[in-house]
PDB file of C-alpha atoms in Angstrom:
ATOM      1  CA  MET M   1      -0.119   0.155   0.142  1.00 66.00           C
ATOM      2  CA  ASP M   2       1.490   3.282  -0.976  1.00 72.00           C
ATOM      3  CA  SER M   3       0.498   6.257   1.596  1.00 78.00           C
ATOM      4  CA  LEU M   4       0.419  10.069   0.876  1.00 75.00           C
ATOM      5  CA  SER M   5       0.537  13.106   3.499  1.00 84.00           C
ATOM      6  CA  LEU M   6      -0.398  16.154   2.140  1.00 83.00           C
ATOM      7  CA  LYS M   7      -0.747  19.247   3.872  1.00 84.00           C
ATOM      8  CA  PRO M   8      -3.794  21.776   2.783  1.00 82.00           C
ATOM      9  CA  GLY M   9      -2.811  23.179  -0.601  1.00 83.00           C
ATOM     10  CA  GLU M  10      -0.683  20.257  -1.602  1.00 85.00           C
ATOM     11  CA  ARG M  11      -1.114  17.981  -4.699  1.00 83.00           C
ATOM     12  CA  ALA M  12       0.733  14.587  -5.315  1.00 86.00           C
ATOM     13  CA  ASP M  13       0.364  12.213  -8.422  1.00 84.00           C
ATOM     14  CA  LEU M  14      -1.102   9.051  -7.736  1.00 79.00           C
ATOM     15  CA  PRO M  15       1.458   6.254  -7.921  1.00 78.00           C
ATOM     16  CA  GLY M  16       0.156   3.810 -10.716  1.00 80.00           C
ATOM     17  CA  LEU M  17      -2.886   5.721 -11.811  1.00 84.00           C
ATOM     18  CA  PRO M  18      -3.500   8.875 -14.271  1.00 91.00           C
ATOM     19  CA  ALA M  19      -4.616  10.708 -11.247  1.00 91.00           C
ATOM     20  CA  GLN M  20      -3.681  13.633  -8.619  1.00 93.00           C
ATOM     21  CA  VAL M  21      -5.031  13.691  -5.412  1.00 92.00           C
ATOM     22  CA  GLY M  22      -4.649  17.175  -3.155  1.00 93.00           C
ATOM     23  CA  THR M  23      -6.233  18.881  -0.318  1.00 94.00           C
ATOM     24  CA  LEU M  24      -7.344  22.449   0.109  1.00 95.00           C
ATOM     25  CA  HIS M  25      -8.377  24.843   2.777  1.00 96.00           C
ATOM     26  CA  PHE M  26     -10.539  28.082   1.783  1.00 97.00           C
ATOM     27  CA  PRO M  27     -11.741  30.771   4.180  1.00 98.00           C
ATOM     28  CA  ALA M  28     -15.469  32.032   4.103  1.00 98.00           C
ATOM     29  CA  GLY M  29     -15.948  34.821   1.511  1.00 98.00           C
ATOM     30  CA  THR M  30     -13.491  33.227  -0.957  1.00 98.00           C
ATOM     31  CA  VAL M  31     -14.744  33.524  -4.336  1.00 98.00           C
ATOM     32  CA  LEU M  32     -13.462  30.679  -6.670  1.00 97.00           C
ATOM     33  CA  PRO M  33     -13.843  31.876 -10.543  1.00 98.00           C
ATOM     34  CA  PRO M  34     -14.918  30.091 -13.321  1.00 97.00           C
ATOM     35  CA  THR M  35     -12.517  27.211 -14.426  1.00 97.00           C
ATOM     36  CA  SER M  36     -12.333  24.170 -16.096  1.00 96.00           C
ATOM     37  CA  HIS M  37      -9.553  21.134 -16.599  1.00 93.00           C
ATOM     38  CA  GLU M  38      -9.097  18.046 -18.704  1.00 94.00           C
ATOM     39  CA  GLN M  39      -9.880  15.720 -15.573  1.00 95.00           C
ATOM     40  CA  ASP M  40     -12.809  14.469 -14.284  1.00 97.00           C
ATOM     41  CA  GLU M  41     -12.742  16.001 -10.502  1.00 96.00           C
ATOM     42  CA  ILE M  42     -14.409  14.346  -7.746  1.00 97.00           C
ATOM     43  CA  SER M  43     -14.155  16.540  -4.360  1.00 97.00           C
ATOM     44  CA  PHE M  44     -14.547  15.053  -0.751  1.00 97.00           C
ATOM     45  CA  ILE M  45     -16.103  18.084   1.612  1.00 97.00           C
ATOM     46  CA  HIS M  46     -14.664  17.488   4.864  1.00 97.00           C
ATOM     47  CA  ALA M  47     -15.938  20.580   6.515  1.00 98.00           C
ATOM     48  CA  GLY M  48     -17.539  23.805   5.911  1.00 98.00           C
ATOM     49  CA  VAL M  49     -20.314  25.093   3.438  1.00 98.00           C
ATOM     50  CA  LEU M  50     -20.144  26.210  -0.065  1.00 98.00           C
ATOM     51  CA  GLN M  51     -22.507  27.269  -2.841  1.00 98.00           C
ATOM     52  CA  ALA M  52     -21.146  25.953  -6.100  1.00 98.00           C
ATOM     53  CA  GLU M  53     -21.823  26.057  -9.723  1.00 98.00           C
ATOM     54  CA  SER M  54     -21.270  23.450 -12.449  1.00 96.00           C
ATOM     55  CA  GLY M  55     -22.936  22.702 -15.551  1.00 92.00           C
ATOM     56  CA  GLY M  56     -25.434  25.568 -14.912  1.00 92.00           C
ATOM     57  CA  GLN M  57     -26.636  23.920 -11.912  1.00 96.00           C
ATOM     58  CA  ARG M  58     -25.970  25.620  -8.326  1.00 97.00           C
ATOM     59  CA  THR M  59     -25.905  23.587  -5.264  1.00 97.00           C
ATOM     60  CA  THR M  60     -24.925  24.007  -1.518  1.00 98.00           C
ATOM     61  CA  LEU M  61     -22.136  21.588  -0.601  1.00 98.00           C
ATOM     62  CA  ARG M  62     -21.560  20.996   2.949  1.00 98.00           C
ATOM     63  CA  GLY M  63     -18.752  18.537   5.363  1.00 97.00           C
ATOM     64  CA  GLY M  64     -19.549  15.092   4.292  1.00 97.00           C
ATOM     65  CA  ASP M  65     -20.669  15.835   0.949  1.00 98.00           C
ATOM     66  CA  VAL M  66     -19.002  14.632  -2.322  1.00 97.00           C
ATOM     67  CA  SER M  67     -19.204  16.322  -5.755  1.00 97.00           C
ATOM     68  CA  PHE M  68     -18.379  15.008  -9.137  1.00 97.00           C
ATOM     69  CA  ILE M  69     -17.436  17.413 -12.345  1.00 97.00           C
ATOM     70  CA  PRO M  70     -16.834  15.864 -15.389  1.00 97.00           C
ATOM     71  CA  ALA M  71     -13.769  17.030 -17.539  1.00 96.00           C
ATOM     72  CA  GLY M  72     -14.237  20.259 -19.482  1.00 96.00           C
ATOM     73  CA  GLU M  73     -16.906  21.452 -17.390  1.00 97.00           C
ATOM     74  CA  ILE M  74     -17.066  24.988 -16.262  1.00 97.00           C
ATOM     75  CA  HIS M  75     -17.570  25.243 -12.560  1.00 97.00           C
ATOM     76  CA  SER M  76     -17.014  27.895  -9.747  1.00 98.00           C
ATOM     77  CA  ALA M  77     -17.901  28.251  -6.182  1.00 98.00           C
ATOM     78  CA  GLU M  78     -18.328  30.742  -3.255  1.00 98.00           C
ATOM     79  CA  VAL M  79     -17.365  29.845   0.325  1.00 98.00           C
ATOM     80  CA  LEU M  80     -19.869  30.577   2.571  1.00 98.00           C
ATOM     81  CA  GLU M  81     -18.176  28.870   5.959  1.00 98.00           C
ATOM     82  CA  ASP M  82     -14.456  27.754   5.815  1.00 98.00           C
ATOM     83  CA  VAL M  83     -14.186  24.732   3.729  1.00 98.00           C
ATOM     84  CA  THR M  84     -11.577  21.891   3.898  1.00 97.00           C
ATOM     85  CA  LEU M  85     -11.624  19.589   1.346  1.00 96.00           C
ATOM     86  CA  SER M  86      -9.838  16.861  -0.504  1.00 96.00           C
ATOM     87  CA  PHE M  87      -9.680  16.143  -4.348  1.00 95.00           C
ATOM     88  CA  VAL M  88      -8.845  13.513  -7.181  1.00 95.00           C
ATOM     89  CA  LEU M  89      -8.047  14.423 -10.588  1.00 96.00           C
ATOM     90  CA  LEU M  90      -8.628  11.705 -12.717  1.00 94.00           C
ATOM     91  CA  GLU M  91      -7.029  11.699 -16.441  1.00 92.00           C
ATOM     92  CA  ARG M  92      -9.221  10.640 -19.343  1.00 83.00           C
ATOM     93  CA  ARG M  93      -8.085   7.902 -21.676  1.00 73.00           C
TER      94      ARG M  93
END
């Protein structure tokens, strides 16, 4: 078993897979502008609340929620309460 230990803001390649993992912390009031990327994104919200928009749909995500954003989809968010999350970016083959 491989093990990775990441601090907030760090990202690492996942050994043996076309994927990266990372962890992020955003203080309340942070606005994440519209962006997209070539990888599918799975995010695990550990704590906090954010209002996210992806693919034209708005949703509120809270600690304990998991989100999926397909590759190429434009997404953005506004952090309502301090958020800590982990993510996986999966390369499409």
